[in-house]
Amino acid sequence: MKILLVMPWEKGYKSYRDIFSKLNAYAPLTLPTLAGIIPKDMNIEVVACDEMIENVEKYYKNHYDIVMIAFITSSSLRAYKIAKEFKTRGSYIVFGGYHTTFMPEEAKEHGDTIIIGEAEVSIPIFLKDYLNKEPKGIYNYPDVKESDRKRPDRTVLKKHKYSGVPTIIANKGCSNNCEFCAISRMSNQVPRCINDVIEEMKSLKKKLFIFFDPNFFGNRQYAINLMTEIAKLKVKWMGAATINSAFDEEIMALAEKSGCIGLLVGIESMNKQSLDSVNKKFVDPNKCKEAISIMQKHGISVNCCFVLGFDTDTEEELMSLPKQVEYLNLNFVRYFILTPGPNSSLFNRLEAEGRILTKDWSKYNQNEVVFTPKNMSKEKLEEIYKYVWKESFRIGNIFRRARNMQNANLYKKFLIFTLNVGFKFVGTGEYKEAN
Ligand code: SF4
């Protein structure tokens, strides 16, 4: 039996996140994770296509018994198109991922089987049913145990197409529940066995790793245990965390000791009211500058994300964001437009208020406005979004962000400078794809 795993990419829109990932060419974890879940004793040939690096069309000429497509909302139309092509060629279509989980009825119209939520338990059960010629339409097994978390099988990736920095994940879950974020609805909080994570890191034989964990310190004791083991490897790593973790001295000391050199932090807004309104109460804008400074003192560069379009955002406040960002002395900054995930509480609230402007999912890419903002027009929000990117990436501001890094040698400052220049071209739309 032959299975094709596909991660579609909607090329029609310019998603900052996707283009940035493409430029950095980080290897995705979705495809290796799915390949790792497929039981080896079933003797299944697994092929993978990541549309970030290659078009799926060339696979149309081969026959696959099953095509599994995992996708996010902005790539859903592309996923349905790909599914149709393979279905006409006789393949059995399985859908999974964020959009399938949140829009199961829609996905079911285009696929044969849908997997809701995490796939670790569902995929082996589905494959057995398929081989017995009795596959079900829906699989939904949310209770994943530690032993179900398999090591990703990277052999399915075309490694030469990606950067040499491996991505890895230890804990997919997050105990917070920010209104605009889908993580806690998608993944439960059962982390991987620490020994297995460490063995995986050793097997990759690299000195730098990027952890895709959405909230690395979220499970505090697990993070302490994991970092204690990572420290023995003498490697460097980057990850994502909440800003308030800076005030946990034990965590910061261990992060430094274990080789953490960079953290991605979602501050989202400098307006406390906005943060409270989306259940991100643990971020206090008045303490962010101090938190960033603490992280930097531990040798950790800080990359902060901000979201534009909360109901309490005013034009004036958003226009002042670049100045506030400079005040924070961070090292990298990224901006996104608030995007309500289909069927999320945010989406349902906006829809009940008649403020959802489009259900063209390809526009749900954090780069376009898909709802009517409360305190300004859609056009104004788009204009401000362009302005904050442009303003924050003036050359003087880029220099300052490199200089801001404490405890860093000239090489590290230069690296921060060049990465900021890369952000500038992608974020301000000055980057154009060749194809
Ligand atoms: S802390 Fe981060 S990962 Fe967790 S729910 Fe909030 S935005 Fe999502």
Tab-separated table of C-alpha atoms and ligand atoms in Angstrom:
chain	number	residue	atom	x	y	z
A	1	MET	CA	0.000	0.000	0.000
A	2	LYS	CA	1.182	3.495	-0.825
A	3	ILE	CA	0.302	6.668	1.067
A	4	LEU	CA	0.997	10.255	-0.008
A	5	LEU	CA	1.127	12.863	2.750
A	6	VAL	CA	0.467	16.410	1.559
A	7	MET	CA	0.867	19.771	3.242
A	8	PRO	CA	-0.774	22.230	0.838
A	9	TRP	CA	0.203	25.854	0.464
A	10	GLU	CA	-2.116	28.458	-1.009
A	11	LYS	CA	0.156	30.485	-3.255
A	12	GLY	CA	-2.429	33.075	-4.202
A	13	TYR	CA	-1.993	35.121	-1.038
A	14	LYS	CA	1.006	36.655	0.597
A	15	SER	CA	1.177	35.268	4.071
A	16	TYR	CA	4.055	36.749	5.974
A	17	ARG	CA	4.313	33.610	8.076
A	18	ASP	CA	4.473	31.250	5.099
A	19	ILE	CA	6.895	33.352	3.099
A	20	PHE	CA	9.079	33.740	6.154
A	21	SER	CA	9.046	29.986	6.727
A	22	LYS	CA	9.835	29.430	3.081
A	23	LEU	CA	12.773	31.833	3.140
A	24	ASN	CA	14.111	30.255	6.289
A	25	ALA	CA	13.284	26.818	4.901
A	26	TYR	CA	12.715	25.280	8.312
A	27	ALA	CA	11.755	21.660	7.879
A	28	PRO	CA	8.065	21.200	8.730
A	29	LEU	CA	7.133	18.817	11.525
A	30	THR	CA	3.619	17.946	10.361
A	31	LEU	CA	4.688	15.533	7.617
A	32	PRO	CA	7.381	13.696	9.643
A	33	THR	CA	4.976	13.509	12.598
A	34	LEU	CA	2.292	11.857	10.446
A	35	ALA	CA	4.887	9.527	8.916
A	36	GLY	CA	6.072	8.634	12.433
A	37	ILE	CA	2.530	7.705	13.490
A	38	ILE	CA	1.967	5.292	10.593
A	39	PRO	CA	2.831	1.876	12.104
A	40	LYS	CA	6.031	0.479	10.589
A	41	ASP	CA	4.782	-3.111	10.816
A	42	MET	CA	2.035	-2.364	8.297
A	43	ASN	CA	4.642	-2.227	5.504
A	44	ILE	CA	3.244	0.940	4.007
A	45	GLU	CA	5.273	2.995	1.548
A	46	VAL	CA	5.020	6.640	2.623
A	47	VAL	CA	5.803	9.595	0.355
A	48	ALA	CA	5.468	13.239	1.407
A	49	CYS	CA	4.898	16.485	-0.472
A	50	ASP	CA	5.426	19.815	1.241
A	51	GLU	CA	4.036	22.465	-1.084
A	52	MET	CA	6.259	25.032	0.551
A	53	ILE	CA	9.128	23.535	-1.454
A	54	GLU	CA	7.493	21.698	-4.375
A	55	ASN	CA	4.211	21.599	-6.281
A	56	VAL	CA	1.942	18.621	-5.747
A	57	GLU	CA	1.041	18.409	-9.453
A	58	LYS	CA	4.004	16.179	-10.271
A	59	TYR	CA	2.569	13.508	-7.952
A	60	TYR	CA	-0.662	13.300	-9.957
A	61	LYS	CA	0.897	10.833	-12.396
A	62	ASN	CA	1.495	8.224	-9.651
A	63	HIS	CA	-1.131	6.128	-7.936
A	64	TYR	CA	-1.563	6.376	-4.174
A	65	ASP	CA	-4.060	4.233	-2.299
A	66	ILE	CA	-4.493	6.912	0.344
A	67	VAL	CA	-3.758	10.645	0.200
A	68	MET	CA	-3.632	12.294	3.623
A	69	ILE	CA	-3.845	16.086	3.571
A	70	ALA	CA	-3.199	18.193	6.692
A	71	PHE	CA	-4.028	21.871	6.359
A	72	ILE	CA	-4.652	25.178	8.032
A	73	THR	CA	-7.589	27.457	7.182
A	74	SER	CA	-5.782	29.654	4.660
A	75	SER	CA	-4.782	26.572	2.635
A	76	SER	CA	-8.163	24.828	2.834
A	77	LEU	CA	-9.334	25.728	-0.690
A	78	ARG	CA	-6.044	24.472	-2.085
A	79	ALA	CA	-6.444	21.257	-0.037
A	80	TYR	CA	-9.922	20.632	-1.485
A	81	LYS	CA	-8.630	21.189	-5.017
A	82	ILE	CA	-5.775	18.720	-4.497
A	83	ALA	CA	-8.192	16.203	-2.966
A	84	LYS	CA	-10.467	16.416	-6.014
A	85	GLU	CA	-7.536	15.708	-8.367
A	86	PHE	CA	-6.452	12.610	-6.447
A	87	LYS	CA	-10.011	11.401	-5.965
A	88	THR	CA	-10.612	11.387	-9.715
A	89	ARG	CA	-7.453	9.231	-9.928
A	90	GLY	CA	-8.932	6.700	-7.506
A	91	SER	CA	-7.204	7.643	-4.240
A	92	TYR	CA	-8.926	7.524	-0.862
A	93	ILE	CA	-8.820	10.996	0.739
A	94	VAL	CA	-8.123	11.607	4.433
A	95	PHE	CA	-8.176	15.120	5.884
A	96	GLY	CA	-6.679	16.317	9.157
A	97	GLY	CA	-5.181	19.387	10.790
A	98	TYR	CA	-6.537	22.631	12.209
A	99	HIS	CA	-9.168	23.482	9.603
A	100	THR	CA	-10.562	19.966	9.469
A	101	THR	CA	-10.840	19.955	13.246
A	102	PHE	CA	-12.724	23.243	13.385
A	103	MET	CA	-14.803	22.789	10.213
A	104	PRO	CA	-15.474	19.024	10.113
A	105	GLU	CA	-18.718	19.224	8.157
A	106	GLU	CA	-17.149	21.332	5.435
A	107	ALA	CA	-14.092	19.061	5.219
A	108	LYS	CA	-16.274	15.958	5.067
A	109	GLU	CA	-17.889	17.260	1.868
A	110	HIS	CA	-14.501	17.038	0.120
A	111	GLY	CA	-12.848	14.006	1.737
A	112	ASP	CA	-13.668	10.373	2.500
A	113	THR	CA	-12.433	10.327	6.093
A	114	ILE	CA	-11.667	13.197	8.429
A	115	ILE	CA	-9.494	13.105	11.514
A	116	ILE	CA	-10.473	15.552	14.216
A	117	GLY	CA	-7.804	16.874	16.602
A	118	GLU	CA	-4.610	14.978	17.203
A	119	ALA	CA	-3.861	12.086	14.880
A	120	GLU	CA	-1.676	9.835	17.068
A	121	VAL	CA	-4.449	7.425	18.061
A	122	SER	CA	-6.755	7.974	15.084
A	123	ILE	CA	-4.361	7.116	12.242
A	124	PRO	CA	-3.428	3.567	13.351
A	125	ILE	CA	-7.119	2.781	13.987
A	126	PHE	CA	-8.132	4.241	10.622
A	127	LEU	CA	-5.447	2.231	8.781
A	128	LYS	CA	-6.617	-1.012	10.354
A	129	ASP	CA	-10.219	-0.201	9.391
A	130	TYR	CA	-9.136	0.731	5.865
A	131	LEU	CA	-7.255	-2.552	5.406
A	132	ASN	CA	-10.361	-4.385	6.657
A	133	LYS	CA	-12.334	-2.438	4.042
A	134	GLU	CA	-14.460	-0.673	6.637
A	135	PRO	CA	-13.036	2.828	7.098
A	136	LYS	CA	-15.241	5.243	9.018
A	137	GLY	CA	-16.047	8.796	7.977
A	138	ILE	CA	-14.831	10.446	11.178
A	139	TYR	CA	-12.082	9.596	13.674
A	140	ASN	CA	-11.867	11.585	16.867
A	141	TYR	CA	-9.618	10.199	19.611
A	142	PRO	CA	-8.511	13.133	21.773
A	143	ASP	CA	-7.082	11.077	24.659
A	144	VAL	CA	-3.462	10.775	23.642
A	145	LYS	CA	-1.043	9.137	26.098
A	146	GLU	CA	2.697	9.746	26.318
A	147	SER	CA	3.338	6.378	24.663
A	148	ASP	CA	1.256	7.494	21.640
A	149	ARG	CA	3.674	10.352	20.945
A	150	LYS	CA	5.962	8.886	18.284
A	151	ARG	CA	9.259	10.275	17.127
A	152	PRO	CA	8.874	12.147	13.793
A	153	ASP	CA	10.083	10.169	10.777
A	154	ARG	CA	12.208	12.698	8.868
A	155	THR	CA	13.144	10.238	6.143
A	156	VAL	CA	10.064	11.383	4.193
A	157	LEU	CA	11.458	14.924	3.843
A	158	LYS	CA	13.623	16.110	0.968
A	159	LYS	CA	16.274	17.275	3.397
A	160	HIS	CA	18.428	19.145	0.891
A	161	LYS	CA	15.552	21.589	0.331
A	162	TYR	CA	15.561	22.772	3.957
A	163	SER	CA	17.925	24.710	6.162
A	164	GLY	CA	20.281	22.614	8.233
A	165	VAL	CA	18.677	23.753	11.509
A	166	PRO	CA	16.332	20.995	12.648
A	167	THR	CA	12.904	21.702	14.120
A	168	ILE	CA	11.692	19.600	17.000
A	169	ILE	CA	8.698	19.502	19.324
A	170	ALA	CA	8.471	18.217	22.883
A	171	ASN	CA	5.131	19.590	24.102
A	172	LYS	CA	2.428	20.529	21.591
A	173	GLY	CA	-0.040	21.822	24.156
A	174	CYS	CA	-0.588	25.061	26.040
A	175	SER	CA	-2.508	25.500	29.265
A	176	ASN	CA	-3.556	29.053	28.388
A	177	ASN	CA	-6.619	29.775	26.331
A	178	CYS	CA	-6.169	33.041	24.444
A	179	GLU	CA	-9.341	33.755	22.495
A	180	PHE	CA	-7.653	34.136	19.091
A	181	CYS	CA	-5.402	31.061	19.410
A	182	ALA	CA	-6.308	27.545	18.271
A	183	ILE	CA	-3.518	25.621	20.049
A	184	SER	CA	-5.465	24.648	23.159
A	185	ARG	CA	-8.427	23.469	21.055
A	186	MET	CA	-6.192	21.359	18.821
A	187	SER	CA	-3.583	19.706	21.044
A	188	ASN	CA	-3.817	18.254	24.498
A	189	GLN	CA	-1.163	18.822	27.112
A	190	VAL	CA	0.537	15.452	27.103
A	191	PRO	CA	4.209	16.057	26.328
A	192	ARG	CA	6.644	13.586	24.824
A	193	CYS	CA	8.884	11.361	26.887
A	194	ILE	CA	11.965	13.475	27.696
A	195	ASN	CA	14.383	10.616	26.998
A	196	ASP	CA	12.944	10.260	23.527
A	197	VAL	CA	13.297	14.017	22.835
A	198	ILE	CA	16.928	13.899	23.966
A	199	GLU	CA	17.660	10.761	21.939
A	200	GLU	CA	16.088	12.450	18.922
A	201	MET	CA	18.306	15.525	19.420
A	202	LYS	CA	21.387	13.338	19.699
A	203	SER	CA	20.461	11.414	16.557
A	204	LEU	CA	20.150	14.648	14.569
A	205	LYS	CA	23.796	15.467	15.351
A	206	LYS	CA	23.326	19.246	15.241
A	207	LYS	CA	24.444	22.068	17.467
A	208	LEU	CA	21.383	24.315	17.003
A	209	PHE	CA	17.702	23.369	17.308
A	210	ILE	CA	14.403	25.185	16.906
A	211	PHE	CA	11.672	24.008	19.259
A	212	PHE	CA	8.172	24.435	17.793
A	213	ASP	CA	6.535	24.034	21.221
A	214	PRO	CA	3.967	26.867	21.390
A	215	ASN	CA	4.731	27.611	25.053
A	216	PHE	CA	8.031	25.994	26.048
A	217	PHE	CA	7.845	26.831	29.768
A	218	GLY	CA	4.047	26.310	29.983
A	219	ASN	CA	4.421	23.003	31.793
A	220	ARG	CA	6.995	24.314	34.256
A	221	GLN	CA	8.242	21.067	35.774
A	222	TYR	CA	8.440	19.347	32.397
A	223	ALA	CA	10.427	22.307	31.013
A	224	ILE	CA	12.822	22.161	33.978
A	225	ASN	CA	13.372	18.428	33.493
A	226	LEU	CA	13.813	18.812	29.749
A	227	MET	CA	16.244	21.752	30.009
A	228	THR	CA	18.277	19.883	32.633
A	229	GLU	CA	18.829	17.131	30.060
A	230	ILE	CA	19.375	19.529	27.131
A	231	ALA	CA	22.100	21.284	29.154
A	232	LYS	CA	24.144	18.060	29.050
A	233	LEU	CA	24.146	18.100	25.239
A	234	LYS	CA	26.031	21.429	24.985
A	235	VAL	CA	23.833	22.714	22.156
A	236	LYS	CA	21.980	25.967	21.408
A	237	TRP	CA	18.248	26.228	20.944
A	238	MET	CA	15.430	28.652	20.251
A	239	GLY	CA	11.776	28.394	21.178
A	240	ALA	CA	8.574	30.224	22.057
A	241	ALA	CA	7.380	31.315	25.484
A	242	THR	CA	5.121	33.720	27.318
A	243	ILE	CA	6.645	37.024	28.398
A	244	ASN	CA	5.925	36.491	32.099
A	245	SER	CA	8.330	33.523	32.184
A	246	ALA	CA	11.120	36.115	32.349
A	247	PHE	CA	10.248	36.691	36.013
A	248	ASP	CA	10.837	33.049	36.887
A	249	GLU	CA	14.520	33.164	37.836
A	250	GLU	CA	14.961	29.382	37.985
A	251	ILE	CA	13.525	28.997	34.485
A	252	MET	CA	15.644	31.805	33.048
A	253	ALA	CA	18.858	30.496	34.617
A	254	LEU	CA	18.179	27.011	33.318
A	255	ALA	CA	17.216	28.328	29.867
A	256	GLU	CA	20.581	30.083	29.655
A	257	LYS	CA	22.473	27.084	30.995
A	258	SER	CA	20.790	24.727	28.527
A	259	GLY	CA	21.765	26.916	25.565
A	260	CYS	CA	18.627	28.972	24.850
A	261	ILE	CA	19.632	31.874	22.586
A	262	GLY	CA	16.293	33.158	21.344
A	263	LEU	CA	12.634	33.253	22.344
A	264	LEU	CA	9.558	34.156	20.341
A	265	VAL	CA	7.106	35.924	22.613
A	266	GLY	CA	3.519	36.947	21.889
A	267	ILE	CA	2.941	40.266	23.626
A	268	GLU	CA	0.111	40.908	21.115
A	269	SER	CA	-0.862	44.359	22.387
A	270	MET	CA	0.366	47.217	24.523
A	271	ASN	CA	-3.240	47.883	25.531
A	272	LYS	CA	-4.127	46.024	28.749
A	273	GLN	CA	-7.831	46.242	27.942
A	274	SER	CA	-7.257	44.491	24.608
A	275	LEU	CA	-5.240	41.755	26.283
A	276	ASP	CA	-7.884	41.216	28.954
A	277	SER	CA	-10.631	41.114	26.336
A	278	VAL	CA	-9.011	38.121	24.578
A	279	ASN	CA	-8.139	36.248	27.767
A	280	LYS	CA	-4.429	37.106	27.669
A	281	LYS	CA	-4.501	38.562	31.154
A	282	PHE	CA	-1.070	37.208	32.082
A	283	VAL	CA	0.648	39.823	29.889
A	284	ASP	CA	1.162	43.167	31.617
A	285	PRO	CA	2.339	45.792	29.087
A	286	ASN	CA	3.914	47.801	31.927
A	287	LYS	CA	6.254	44.920	32.733
A	288	CYS	CA	7.234	43.917	29.204
A	289	LYS	CA	10.313	46.145	28.977
A	290	GLU	CA	11.701	44.714	32.204
A	291	ALA	CA	10.893	41.156	31.096
A	292	ILE	CA	12.698	41.632	27.766
A	293	SER	CA	15.731	43.044	29.558
A	294	ILE	CA	15.854	40.030	31.908
A	295	MET	CA	15.742	37.604	28.977
A	296	GLN	CA	18.499	39.506	27.190
A	297	LYS	CA	20.672	39.497	30.306
A	298	HIS	CA	20.464	35.710	30.094
A	299	GLY	CA	21.801	35.895	26.523
A	300	ILE	CA	18.375	35.327	24.968
A	301	SER	CA	17.345	37.523	22.028
A	302	VAL	CA	13.659	38.422	22.089
A	303	ASN	CA	11.330	38.330	19.091
A	304	CYS	CA	7.922	39.837	19.909
A	305	CYS	CA	4.659	39.483	17.994
A	306	PHE	CA	1.848	42.015	17.995
A	307	VAL	CA	-1.711	41.614	16.759
A	308	LEU	CA	-3.702	44.503	15.287
A	309	GLY	CA	-7.488	44.772	15.297
A	310	PHE	CA	-8.735	44.037	18.819
A	311	ASP	CA	-12.037	45.709	19.693
A	312	THR	CA	-10.392	48.104	22.111
A	313	ASP	CA	-7.662	49.129	19.630
A	314	THR	CA	-7.954	52.709	18.437
A	315	GLU	CA	-6.277	54.250	15.384
A	316	GLU	CA	-4.181	56.469	17.615
A	317	GLU	CA	-2.913	53.584	19.741
A	318	LEU	CA	-2.030	51.403	16.791
A	319	MET	CA	-0.212	54.253	15.068
A	320	SER	CA	1.907	54.670	18.212
A	321	LEU	CA	2.849	50.967	18.237
A	322	PRO	CA	6.230	51.364	16.432
A	323	LYS	CA	7.301	53.924	19.057
A	324	GLN	CA	6.189	51.660	21.886
A	325	VAL	CA	8.025	48.771	20.289
A	326	GLU	CA	11.260	50.788	20.182
A	327	TYR	CA	10.747	51.683	23.844
A	328	LEU	CA	10.654	47.965	24.698
A	329	ASN	CA	14.240	47.448	23.404
A	330	LEU	CA	13.372	44.127	21.818
A	331	ASN	CA	15.468	42.488	19.077
A	332	PHE	CA	12.864	41.426	16.519
A	333	VAL	CA	9.274	42.403	15.932
A	334	ARG	CA	6.481	40.947	13.826
A	335	TYR	CA	2.956	42.209	13.283
A	336	PHE	CA	-0.178	40.262	12.388
A	337	ILE	CA	-3.785	41.193	11.734
A	338	LEU	CA	-6.294	39.633	14.119
A	339	THR	CA	-7.752	36.618	12.315
A	340	PRO	CA	-10.699	34.737	13.807
A	341	GLY	CA	-10.306	31.015	13.212
A	342	PRO	CA	-13.537	29.448	11.872
A	343	ASN	CA	-15.783	28.215	14.664
A	344	SER	CA	-13.631	29.827	17.383
A	345	SER	CA	-15.374	31.846	20.082
A	346	LEU	CA	-13.940	34.993	18.490
A	347	PHE	CA	-15.327	34.034	15.073
A	348	ASN	CA	-18.743	33.145	16.484
A	349	ARG	CA	-18.922	36.415	18.395
A	350	LEU	CA	-17.976	38.487	15.339
A	351	GLU	CA	-20.421	36.567	13.192
A	352	ALA	CA	-23.243	37.114	15.693
A	353	GLU	CA	-22.437	40.818	15.542
A	354	GLY	CA	-22.576	40.736	11.712
A	355	ARG	CA	-18.910	41.679	11.421
A	356	ILE	CA	-17.476	38.772	9.415
A	357	LEU	CA	-16.771	40.228	5.960
A	358	THR	CA	-15.795	37.109	4.053
A	359	LYS	CA	-15.669	33.349	4.339
A	360	ASP	CA	-13.056	33.061	1.616
A	361	TRP	CA	-10.726	31.064	3.839
A	362	SER	CA	-7.684	31.861	1.696
A	363	LYS	CA	-7.859	35.375	3.139
A	364	TYR	CA	-7.599	34.057	6.715
A	365	ASN	CA	-3.832	34.421	6.650
A	366	GLN	CA	-3.176	37.047	9.375
A	367	ASN	CA	-2.213	39.454	6.637
A	368	GLU	CA	-5.667	40.543	5.457
A	369	VAL	CA	-8.649	42.020	7.314
A	370	VAL	CA	-11.608	39.612	7.219
A	371	PHE	CA	-13.906	41.354	9.705
A	372	THR	CA	-15.152	44.855	10.432
A	373	PRO	CA	-12.980	46.340	13.185
A	374	LYS	CA	-14.775	48.084	16.017
A	375	ASN	CA	-13.070	51.477	16.076
A	376	MET	CA	-11.947	51.984	12.494
A	377	SER	CA	-12.724	50.925	8.947
A	378	LYS	CA	-11.285	47.781	7.375
A	379	GLU	CA	-9.259	49.994	5.011
A	380	LYS	CA	-7.844	52.020	7.904
A	381	LEU	CA	-6.705	48.876	9.709
A	382	GLU	CA	-5.003	47.683	6.510
A	383	GLU	CA	-3.323	51.060	6.137
A	384	ILE	CA	-2.083	51.029	9.740
A	385	TYR	CA	-0.821	47.446	9.346
A	386	LYS	CA	1.349	48.540	6.420
A	387	TYR	CA	2.468	51.624	8.345
A	388	VAL	CA	3.648	49.769	11.471
A	389	TRP	CA	5.726	47.338	9.427
A	390	LYS	CA	7.313	50.145	7.424
A	391	GLU	CA	7.948	52.374	10.423
A	392	SER	CA	9.437	49.605	12.578
A	393	PHE	CA	11.785	48.551	9.815
A	394	ARG	CA	13.406	51.884	9.118
A	395	ILE	CA	17.144	51.311	9.012
A	396	GLY	CA	17.753	53.297	12.243
A	397	ASN	CA	15.292	51.088	14.127
A	398	ILE	CA	16.912	47.947	12.739
A	399	PHE	CA	20.320	49.136	13.973
A	400	ARG	CA	18.869	49.867	17.407
A	401	ARG	CA	17.352	46.394	17.697
A	402	ALA	CA	20.746	44.803	16.991
A	403	ARG	CA	22.435	47.142	19.454
A	404	ASN	CA	19.778	46.400	22.105
A	405	MET	CA	21.046	42.848	22.556
A	406	GLN	CA	22.803	42.631	25.868
A	407	ASN	CA	25.562	40.125	26.573
A	408	ALA	CA	26.185	39.666	22.844
A	409	ASN	CA	29.333	39.797	20.751
A	410	LEU	CA	29.596	41.653	17.443
A	411	TYR	CA	28.775	38.506	15.453
A	412	LYS	CA	25.471	37.973	17.265
A	413	LYS	CA	24.549	41.642	16.827
A	414	PHE	CA	25.333	41.367	13.121
A	415	LEU	CA	23.125	38.276	12.908
A	416	ILE	CA	20.248	40.156	14.557
A	417	PHE	CA	20.783	43.018	12.104
A	418	THR	CA	20.676	40.785	9.009
A	419	LEU	CA	17.648	38.854	10.232
A	420	ASN	CA	15.857	42.144	10.807
A	421	VAL	CA	16.658	43.152	7.228
A	422	GLY	CA	15.074	39.864	6.100
A	423	PHE	CA	11.970	40.577	8.203
A	424	LYS	CA	11.760	44.021	6.592
A	425	PHE	CA	11.549	42.670	3.045
A	426	VAL	CA	8.957	40.056	3.900
A	427	GLY	CA	6.827	42.137	6.233
A	428	THR	CA	6.683	45.289	4.121
A	429	GLY	CA	5.809	43.288	1.005
A	430	GLU	CA	9.091	44.199	-0.690
A	431	TYR	CA	9.856	40.495	-1.059
A	432	LYS	CA	8.500	39.100	-4.316
A	433	GLU	CA	8.396	35.450	-5.148
A	434	ALA	CA	10.166	34.402	-8.310
A	435	ASN	CA	7.419	32.025	-9.437
B	1	SF4	S1	-0.116	31.470	25.400
B	1	SF4	FE1	0.382	31.407	23.222
B	1	SF4	S2	0.114	29.266	22.598
B	1	SF4	FE2	-0.901	29.516	24.580
B	1	SF4	S3	-3.053	29.948	24.075
B	1	SF4	FE3	-2.034	31.933	24.308
B	1	SF4	S4	-1.344	32.505	22.229
B	1	SF4	FE4	-1.844	30.295	22.205
